[in-house]
Amino acid sequence: MDVERTALPGIGLQHVITTGRGRQIGVISHRTGRRDLVIYDREDPDSCIATVALTAEEANAIAELLGTGRVLEHLAELHRQVEGLVTEQIPIAAGSPYDGRPLADTRSRTRTGASIVAVVRGGQVAASPRPDFVFTAGDIVVVVGTGEGTTAVADILAHG
């Protein structure tokens, strides 16, 4: 799928995709954090037929609705394709040695071979968290690896 990206001087960025049925849908990302969801006229792609202004929180909620399922679909497909691959959801409990510390401090990939692929916090999904992502009690850490590797990550997150 091609995403057309256009700088809008003084406004922000516009991203437009064309669906399989030929409809163009765009997102205008304003420098203020506001996002506009735009549906363009099929006959005149320079004109829009509908615009929905979204706050940053609303845009994140829609992104979660659209993107979370895809992450889970990809993980399920990996399970079907790769024998021995498991996914675990591990909570960061209050009192965990990593509550308030960044992912990099766990060295979980190096120590276990398993990968932290997402963190769910308050209904929001942080897919592919960066090494500087800071864990908070209540986070749900999504780990992919062997059964042994994911168990080892759970132990690291619980005990250090």
mmCIF file with all atom_site columns, C-alpha atoms in Angstrom:
data_model
loop_
_atom_site.group_PDB
_atom_site.id
_atom_site.type_symbol
_atom_site.label_atom_id
_atom_site.label_alt_id
_atom_site.label_comp_id
_atom_site.label_asym_id
_atom_site.label_entity_id
_atom_site.label_seq_id
_atom_site.pdbx_PDB_ins_code
_atom_site.Cartn_x
_atom_site.Cartn_y
_atom_site.Cartn_z
_atom_site.occupancy
_atom_site.B_iso_or_equiv
_atom_site.pdbx_formal_charge
_atom_site.auth_seq_id
_atom_site.auth_comp_id
_atom_site.auth_asym_id
_atom_site.auth_atom_id
_atom_site.pdbx_PDB_model_num
ATOM 1   C CA . MET A 1 1   ? 0.000   0.000   0.000  1.00 0.00 ? 1   MET A CA 1
ATOM 2   C CA . ASP A 1 2   ? 1.340   3.391   -0.960 1.00 0.00 ? 2   ASP A CA 1
ATOM 3   C CA . VAL A 1 3   ? 0.965   6.320   1.403  1.00 0.00 ? 3   VAL A CA 1
ATOM 4   C CA . GLU A 1 4   ? 1.352   9.702   -0.248 1.00 0.00 ? 4   GLU A CA 1
ATOM 5   C CA . ARG A 1 5   ? 2.987   12.157  2.152  1.00 0.00 ? 5   ARG A CA 1
ATOM 6   C CA . THR A 1 6   ? 2.771   15.898  1.498  1.00 0.00 ? 6   THR A CA 1
ATOM 7   C CA . ALA A 1 7   ? 4.165   18.752  3.592  1.00 0.00 ? 7   ALA A CA 1
ATOM 8   C CA . LEU A 1 8   ? 1.609   21.491  4.182  1.00 0.00 ? 8   LEU A CA 1
ATOM 9   C CA . PRO A 1 9   ? 3.618   24.653  4.976  1.00 0.00 ? 9   PRO A CA 1
ATOM 10  C CA . GLY A 1 10  ? 2.401   26.329  8.128  1.00 0.00 ? 10  GLY A CA 1
ATOM 11  C CA . ILE A 1 11  ? -0.026  23.493  8.858  1.00 0.00 ? 11  ILE A CA 1
ATOM 12  C CA . GLY A 1 12  ? 1.745   20.143  9.154  1.00 0.00 ? 12  GLY A CA 1
ATOM 13  C CA . LEU A 1 13  ? 1.651   16.932  7.111  1.00 0.00 ? 13  LEU A CA 1
ATOM 14  C CA . GLN A 1 14  ? -0.920  15.209  4.944  1.00 0.00 ? 14  GLN A CA 1
ATOM 15  C CA . HIS A 1 15  ? -0.950  11.437  4.439  1.00 0.00 ? 15  HIS A CA 1
ATOM 16  C CA . VAL A 1 16  ? -3.293  9.984   1.823  1.00 0.00 ? 16  VAL A CA 1
ATOM 17  C CA . ILE A 1 17  ? -4.035  6.386   0.863  1.00 0.00 ? 17  ILE A CA 1
ATOM 18  C CA . THR A 1 18  ? -6.159  5.048   -1.966 1.00 0.00 ? 18  THR A CA 1
ATOM 19  C CA . THR A 1 19  ? -8.313  2.078   -0.996 1.00 0.00 ? 19  THR A CA 1
ATOM 20  C CA . GLY A 1 20  ? -8.776  -0.986  -3.156 1.00 0.00 ? 20  GLY A CA 1
ATOM 21  C CA . ARG A 1 21  ? -12.098 0.485   -4.283 1.00 0.00 ? 21  ARG A CA 1
ATOM 22  C CA . GLY A 1 22  ? -10.469 3.718   -5.404 1.00 0.00 ? 22  GLY A CA 1
ATOM 23  C CA . ARG A 1 23  ? -11.483 5.967   -2.478 1.00 0.00 ? 23  ARG A CA 1
ATOM 24  C CA . GLN A 1 24  ? -8.908  8.371   -1.121 1.00 0.00 ? 24  GLN A CA 1
ATOM 25  C CA . ILE A 1 25  ? -8.702  8.813   2.638  1.00 0.00 ? 25  ILE A CA 1
ATOM 26  C CA . GLY A 1 26  ? -6.284  11.153  4.333  1.00 0.00 ? 26  GLY A CA 1
ATOM 27  C CA . VAL A 1 27  ? -5.030  12.310  7.675  1.00 0.00 ? 27  VAL A CA 1
ATOM 28  C CA . ILE A 1 28  ? -3.837  15.857  8.124  1.00 0.00 ? 28  ILE A CA 1
ATOM 29  C CA . SER A 1 29  ? -1.501  16.129  11.118 1.00 0.00 ? 29  SER A CA 1
ATOM 30  C CA . HIS A 1 30  ? -1.476  19.704  12.367 1.00 0.00 ? 30  HIS A CA 1
ATOM 31  C CA . ARG A 1 31  ? 1.500   21.081  14.254 1.00 0.00 ? 31  ARG A CA 1
ATOM 32  C CA . THR A 1 32  ? -0.869  21.709  17.182 1.00 0.00 ? 32  THR A CA 1
ATOM 33  C CA . GLY A 1 33  ? -1.458  17.963  17.623 1.00 0.00 ? 33  GLY A CA 1
ATOM 34  C CA . ARG A 1 34  ? -4.921  18.036  16.073 1.00 0.00 ? 34  ARG A CA 1
ATOM 35  C CA . ARG A 1 35  ? -5.611  15.473  13.377 1.00 0.00 ? 35  ARG A CA 1
ATOM 36  C CA . ASP A 1 36  ? -8.189  15.769  10.604 1.00 0.00 ? 36  ASP A CA 1
ATOM 37  C CA . LEU A 1 37  ? -9.571  12.600  9.075  1.00 0.00 ? 37  LEU A CA 1
ATOM 38  C CA . VAL A 1 38  ? -10.486 13.461  5.475  1.00 0.00 ? 38  VAL A CA 1
ATOM 39  C CA . ILE A 1 39  ? -12.460 11.598  2.814  1.00 0.00 ? 39  ILE A CA 1
ATOM 40  C CA . TYR A 1 40  ? -11.862 12.945  -0.667 1.00 0.00 ? 40  TYR A CA 1
ATOM 41  C CA . ASP A 1 41  ? -14.387 13.224  -3.504 1.00 0.00 ? 41  ASP A CA 1
ATOM 42  C CA . ARG A 1 42  ? -14.028 10.327  -5.907 1.00 0.00 ? 42  ARG A CA 1
ATOM 43  C CA . GLU A 1 43  ? -14.661 12.604  -8.924 1.00 0.00 ? 43  GLU A CA 1
ATOM 44  C CA . ASP A 1 44  ? -12.425 15.470  -7.736 1.00 0.00 ? 44  ASP A CA 1
ATOM 45  C CA . PRO A 1 45  ? -9.587  14.203  -5.511 1.00 0.00 ? 45  PRO A CA 1
ATOM 46  C CA . ASP A 1 46  ? -8.645  17.795  -4.607 1.00 0.00 ? 46  ASP A CA 1
ATOM 47  C CA . SER A 1 47  ? -12.010 18.255  -2.859 1.00 0.00 ? 47  SER A CA 1
ATOM 48  C CA . CYS A 1 48  ? -13.081 16.547  0.324  1.00 0.00 ? 48  CYS A CA 1
ATOM 49  C CA . ILE A 1 49  ? -16.598 15.350  1.030  1.00 0.00 ? 49  ILE A CA 1
ATOM 50  C CA . ALA A 1 50  ? -16.125 14.917  4.771  1.00 0.00 ? 50  ALA A CA 1
ATOM 51  C CA . THR A 1 51  ? -13.674 16.083  7.410  1.00 0.00 ? 51  THR A CA 1
ATOM 52  C CA . VAL A 1 52  ? -13.599 15.022  11.039 1.00 0.00 ? 52  VAL A CA 1
ATOM 53  C CA . ALA A 1 53  ? -11.373 17.054  13.382 1.00 0.00 ? 53  ALA A CA 1
ATOM 54  C CA . LEU A 1 54  ? -9.814  14.872  16.083 1.00 0.00 ? 54  LEU A CA 1
ATOM 55  C CA . THR A 1 55  ? -7.931  15.747  19.252 1.00 0.00 ? 55  THR A CA 1
ATOM 56  C CA . ALA A 1 56  ? -4.668  13.881  19.841 1.00 0.00 ? 56  ALA A CA 1
ATOM 57  C CA . GLU A 1 57  ? -6.489  11.596  22.298 1.00 0.00 ? 57  GLU A CA 1
ATOM 58  C CA . GLU A 1 58  ? -9.248  10.819  19.782 1.00 0.00 ? 58  GLU A CA 1
ATOM 59  C CA . ALA A 1 59  ? -6.700  10.146  17.033 1.00 0.00 ? 59  ALA A CA 1
ATOM 60  C CA . ASN A 1 60  ? -4.830  7.753   19.346 1.00 0.00 ? 60  ASN A CA 1
ATOM 61  C CA . ALA A 1 61  ? -8.066  5.927   20.161 1.00 0.00 ? 61  ALA A CA 1
ATOM 62  C CA . ILE A 1 62  ? -8.865  5.455   16.467 1.00 0.00 ? 62  ILE A CA 1
ATOM 63  C CA . ALA A 1 63  ? -5.291  4.389   15.749 1.00 0.00 ? 63  ALA A CA 1
ATOM 64  C CA . GLU A 1 64  ? -5.579  1.821   18.514 1.00 0.00 ? 64  GLU A CA 1
ATOM 65  C CA . LEU A 1 65  ? -8.857  0.518   17.107 1.00 0.00 ? 65  LEU A CA 1
ATOM 66  C CA . LEU A 1 66  ? -7.371  0.200   13.637 1.00 0.00 ? 66  LEU A CA 1
ATOM 67  C CA . GLY A 1 67  ? -3.831  -0.832  14.564 1.00 0.00 ? 67  GLY A CA 1
ATOM 68  C CA . THR A 1 68  ? -4.147  -3.081  17.605 1.00 0.00 ? 68  THR A CA 1
ATOM 69  C CA . GLY A 1 69  ? -6.054  -5.718  15.715 1.00 0.00 ? 69  GLY A CA 1
ATOM 70  C CA . ARG A 1 70  ? -3.380  -5.762  13.041 1.00 0.00 ? 70  ARG A CA 1
ATOM 71  C CA . VAL A 1 71  ? -0.606  -6.322  15.600 1.00 0.00 ? 71  VAL A CA 1
ATOM 72  C CA . LEU A 1 72  ? -2.571  -9.185  17.138 1.00 0.00 ? 72  LEU A CA 1
ATOM 73  C CA . GLU A 1 73  ? -3.366  -10.613 13.683 1.00 0.00 ? 73  GLU A CA 1
ATOM 74  C CA . HIS A 1 74  ? 0.329   -10.580 12.794 1.00 0.00 ? 74  HIS A CA 1
ATOM 75  C CA . LEU A 1 75  ? 1.227   -12.329 16.051 1.00 0.00 ? 75  LEU A CA 1
ATOM 76  C CA . ALA A 1 76  ? -1.461  -14.964 15.483 1.00 0.00 ? 76  ALA A CA 1
ATOM 77  C CA . GLU A 1 77  ? -0.157  -15.536 11.960 1.00 0.00 ? 77  GLU A CA 1
ATOM 78  C CA . LEU A 1 78  ? 3.372   -15.936 13.322 1.00 0.00 ? 78  LEU A CA 1
ATOM 79  C CA . HIS A 1 79  ? 2.068   -18.587 15.724 1.00 0.00 ? 79  HIS A CA 1
ATOM 80  C CA . ARG A 1 80  ? 0.614   -20.504 12.810 1.00 0.00 ? 80  ARG A CA 1
ATOM 81  C CA . GLN A 1 81  ? 3.823   -20.195 10.790 1.00 0.00 ? 81  GLN A CA 1
ATOM 82  C CA . VAL A 1 82  ? 6.488   -20.773 13.405 1.00 0.00 ? 82  VAL A CA 1
ATOM 83  C CA . GLU A 1 83  ? 6.252   -23.854 15.569 1.00 0.00 ? 83  GLU A CA 1
ATOM 84  C CA . GLY A 1 84  ? 7.453   -23.258 19.108 1.00 0.00 ? 84  GLY A CA 1
ATOM 85  C CA . LEU A 1 85  ? 6.821   -19.493 19.050 1.00 0.00 ? 85  LEU A CA 1
ATOM 86  C CA . VAL A 1 86  ? 4.675   -18.254 21.920 1.00 0.00 ? 86  VAL A CA 1
ATOM 87  C CA . THR A 1 87  ? 3.284   -14.893 22.977 1.00 0.00 ? 87  THR A CA 1
ATOM 88  C CA . GLU A 1 88  ? 2.906   -13.991 26.628 1.00 0.00 ? 88  GLU A CA 1
ATOM 89  C CA . GLN A 1 89  ? 1.283   -10.986 28.264 1.00 0.00 ? 89  GLN A CA 1
ATOM 90  C CA . ILE A 1 90  ? 3.232   -10.139 31.394 1.00 0.00 ? 90  ILE A CA 1
ATOM 91  C CA . PRO A 1 91  ? 2.042   -7.493  33.862 1.00 0.00 ? 91  PRO A CA 1
ATOM 92  C CA . ILE A 1 92  ? 4.418   -5.039  35.514 1.00 0.00 ? 92  ILE A CA 1
ATOM 93  C CA . ALA A 1 93  ? 3.355   -5.454  39.125 1.00 0.00 ? 93  ALA A CA 1
ATOM 94  C CA . ALA A 1 94  ? 3.671   -2.803  41.798 1.00 0.00 ? 94  ALA A CA 1
ATOM 95  C CA . GLY A 1 95  ? 7.052   -3.398  43.374 1.00 0.00 ? 95  GLY A CA 1
ATOM 96  C CA . SER A 1 96  ? 8.604   -4.771  40.175 1.00 0.00 ? 96  SER A CA 1
ATOM 97  C CA . PRO A 1 97  ? 12.262  -3.782  39.945 1.00 0.00 ? 97  PRO A CA 1
ATOM 98  C CA . TYR A 1 98  ? 11.419  -2.314  36.501 1.00 0.00 ? 98  TYR A CA 1
ATOM 99  C CA . ASP A 1 99  ? 8.518   -0.087  37.598 1.00 0.00 ? 99  ASP A CA 1
ATOM 100 C CA . GLY A 1 100 ? 9.809   3.362   36.590 1.00 0.00 ? 100 GLY A CA 1
ATOM 101 C CA . ARG A 1 101 ? 12.789  2.008   34.631 1.00 0.00 ? 101 ARG A CA 1
ATOM 102 C CA . PRO A 1 102 ? 13.390  1.835   30.872 1.00 0.00 ? 102 PRO A CA 1
ATOM 103 C CA . LEU A 1 103 ? 13.035  -1.300  28.766 1.00 0.00 ? 103 LEU A CA 1
ATOM 104 C CA . ALA A 1 104 ? 16.777  -1.224  27.943 1.00 0.00 ? 104 ALA A CA 1
ATOM 105 C CA . ASP A 1 105 ? 17.613  -1.871  31.604 1.00 0.00 ? 105 ASP A CA 1
ATOM 106 C CA . THR A 1 106 ? 15.992  -5.323  31.382 1.00 0.00 ? 106 THR A CA 1
ATOM 107 C CA . ARG A 1 107 ? 18.435  -6.510  28.686 1.00 0.00 ? 107 ARG A CA 1
ATOM 108 C CA . SER A 1 108 ? 15.709  -9.123  28.131 1.00 0.00 ? 108 SER A CA 1
ATOM 109 C CA . ARG A 1 109 ? 16.471  -9.821  24.472 1.00 0.00 ? 109 ARG A CA 1
ATOM 110 C CA . THR A 1 110 ? 20.158  -10.391 25.191 1.00 0.00 ? 110 THR A CA 1
ATOM 111 C CA . ARG A 1 111 ? 19.478  -12.450 28.314 1.00 0.00 ? 111 ARG A CA 1
ATOM 112 C CA . THR A 1 112 ? 16.584  -14.580 27.013 1.00 0.00 ? 112 THR A CA 1
ATOM 113 C CA . GLY A 1 113 ? 16.326  -14.366 23.215 1.00 0.00 ? 113 GLY A CA 1
ATOM 114 C CA . ALA A 1 114 ? 12.682  -13.290 23.594 1.00 0.00 ? 114 ALA A CA 1
ATOM 115 C CA . SER A 1 115 ? 11.455  -9.926  22.302 1.00 0.00 ? 115 SER A CA 1
ATOM 116 C CA . ILE A 1 116 ? 9.222   -7.327  23.910 1.00 0.00 ? 116 ILE A CA 1
ATOM 117 C CA . VAL A 1 117 ? 6.985   -6.389  20.969 1.00 0.00 ? 117 VAL A CA 1
ATOM 118 C CA . ALA A 1 118 ? 4.378   -4.162  22.635 1.00 0.00 ? 118 ALA A CA 1
ATOM 119 C CA . VAL A 1 119 ? 3.265   -2.631  25.910 1.00 0.00 ? 119 VAL A CA 1
ATOM 120 C CA . VAL A 1 120 ? -0.386  -2.015  26.762 1.00 0.00 ? 120 VAL A CA 1
ATOM 121 C CA . ARG A 1 121 ? -0.983  0.865   29.163 1.00 0.00 ? 121 ARG A CA 1
ATOM 122 C CA . GLY A 1 122 ? -4.431  2.103   30.050 1.00 0.00 ? 122 GLY A CA 1
ATOM 123 C CA . GLY A 1 123 ? -5.954  0.686   26.874 1.00 0.00 ? 123 GLY A CA 1
ATOM 124 C CA . GLN A 1 124 ? -3.271  2.257   24.651 1.00 0.00 ? 124 GLN A CA 1
ATOM 125 C CA . VAL A 1 125 ? -0.831  0.036   22.760 1.00 0.00 ? 125 VAL A CA 1
ATOM 126 C CA . ALA A 1 126 ? 2.802   1.030   22.345 1.00 0.00 ? 126 ALA A CA 1
ATOM 127 C CA . ALA A 1 127 ? 3.904   -1.292  19.534 1.00 0.00 ? 127 ALA A CA 1
ATOM 128 C CA . SER A 1 128 ? 7.647   -1.937  19.186 1.00 0.00 ? 128 SER A CA 1
ATOM 129 C CA . PRO A 1 129 ? 8.592   0.129   22.245 1.00 0.00 ? 129 PRO A CA 1
ATOM 130 C CA . ARG A 1 130 ? 11.993  1.813   22.071 1.00 0.00 ? 130 ARG A CA 1
ATOM 131 C CA . PRO A 1 131 ? 14.771  1.017   24.558 1.00 0.00 ? 131 PRO A CA 1
ATOM 132 C CA . ASP A 1 132 ? 14.026  4.283   26.410 1.00 0.00 ? 132 ASP A CA 1
ATOM 133 C CA . PHE A 1 133 ? 10.355  3.303   26.992 1.00 0.00 ? 133 PHE A CA 1
ATOM 134 C CA . VAL A 1 134 ? 9.776   3.539   30.771 1.00 0.00 ? 134 VAL A CA 1
ATOM 135 C CA . PHE A 1 135 ? 7.638   0.843   32.382 1.00 0.00 ? 135 PHE A CA 1
ATOM 136 C CA . THR A 1 136 ? 4.924   1.700   34.904 1.00 0.00 ? 136 THR A CA 1
ATOM 137 C CA . ALA A 1 137 ? 3.125   -0.607  37.329 1.00 0.00 ? 137 ALA A CA 1
ATOM 138 C CA . GLY A 1 138 ? -0.004  -1.868  35.587 1.00 0.00 ? 138 GLY A CA 1
ATOM 139 C CA . ASP A 1 139 ? 1.595   -2.089  32.138 1.00 0.00 ? 139 ASP A CA 1
ATOM 140 C CA . ILE A 1 140 ? 1.024   -5.328  30.240 1.00 0.00 ? 140 ILE A CA 1
ATOM 141 C CA . VAL A 1 141 ? 4.176   -6.343  28.382 1.00 0.00 ? 141 VAL A CA 1
ATOM 142 C CA . VAL A 1 142 ? 3.689   -8.465  25.244 1.00 0.00 ? 142 VAL A CA 1
ATOM 143 C CA . VAL A 1 143 ? 6.620   -10.838 24.743 1.00 0.00 ? 143 VAL A CA 1
ATOM 144 C CA . VAL A 1 144 ? 7.290   -13.164 21.798 1.00 0.00 ? 144 VAL A CA 1
ATOM 145 C CA . GLY A 1 145 ? 9.784   -16.018 21.888 1.00 0.00 ? 145 GLY A CA 1
ATOM 146 C CA . THR A 1 146 ? 10.132  -19.597 22.979 1.00 0.00 ? 146 THR A CA 1
ATOM 147 C CA . GLY A 1 147 ? 8.240   -20.765 26.042 1.00 0.00 ? 147 GLY A CA 1
ATOM 148 C CA . GLU A 1 148 ? 11.501  -20.807 27.963 1.00 0.00 ? 148 GLU A CA 1
ATOM 149 C CA . GLY A 1 149 ? 12.429  -17.305 26.782 1.00 0.00 ? 149 GLY A CA 1
ATOM 150 C CA . THR A 1 150 ? 9.081   -15.735 27.626 1.00 0.00 ? 150 THR A CA 1
ATOM 151 C CA . THR A 1 151 ? 9.120   -17.377 31.066 1.00 0.00 ? 151 THR A CA 1
ATOM 152 C CA . ALA A 1 152 ? 12.603  -15.939 31.629 1.00 0.00 ? 152 ALA A CA 1
ATOM 153 C CA . VAL A 1 153 ? 11.382  -12.433 30.680 1.00 0.00 ? 153 VAL A CA 1
ATOM 154 C CA . ALA A 1 154 ? 8.501   -12.798 33.170 1.00 0.00 ? 154 ALA A CA 1
ATOM 155 C CA . ASP A 1 155 ? 11.038  -13.692 35.856 1.00 0.00 ? 155 ASP A CA 1
ATOM 156 C CA . ILE A 1 156 ? 13.240  -10.710 34.954 1.00 0.00 ? 156 ILE A CA 1
ATOM 157 C CA . LEU A 1 157 ? 10.296  -8.299  35.103 1.00 0.00 ? 157 LEU A CA 1
ATOM 158 C CA . ALA A 1 158 ? 9.154   -9.720  38.442 1.00 0.00 ? 158 ALA A CA 1
ATOM 159 C CA . HIS A 1 159 ? 12.500  -10.181 40.184 1.00 0.00 ? 159 HIS A CA 1
ATOM 160 C CA . GLY A 1 160 ? 15.223  -8.425  38.222 1.00 0.00 ? 160 GLY A CA 1
#
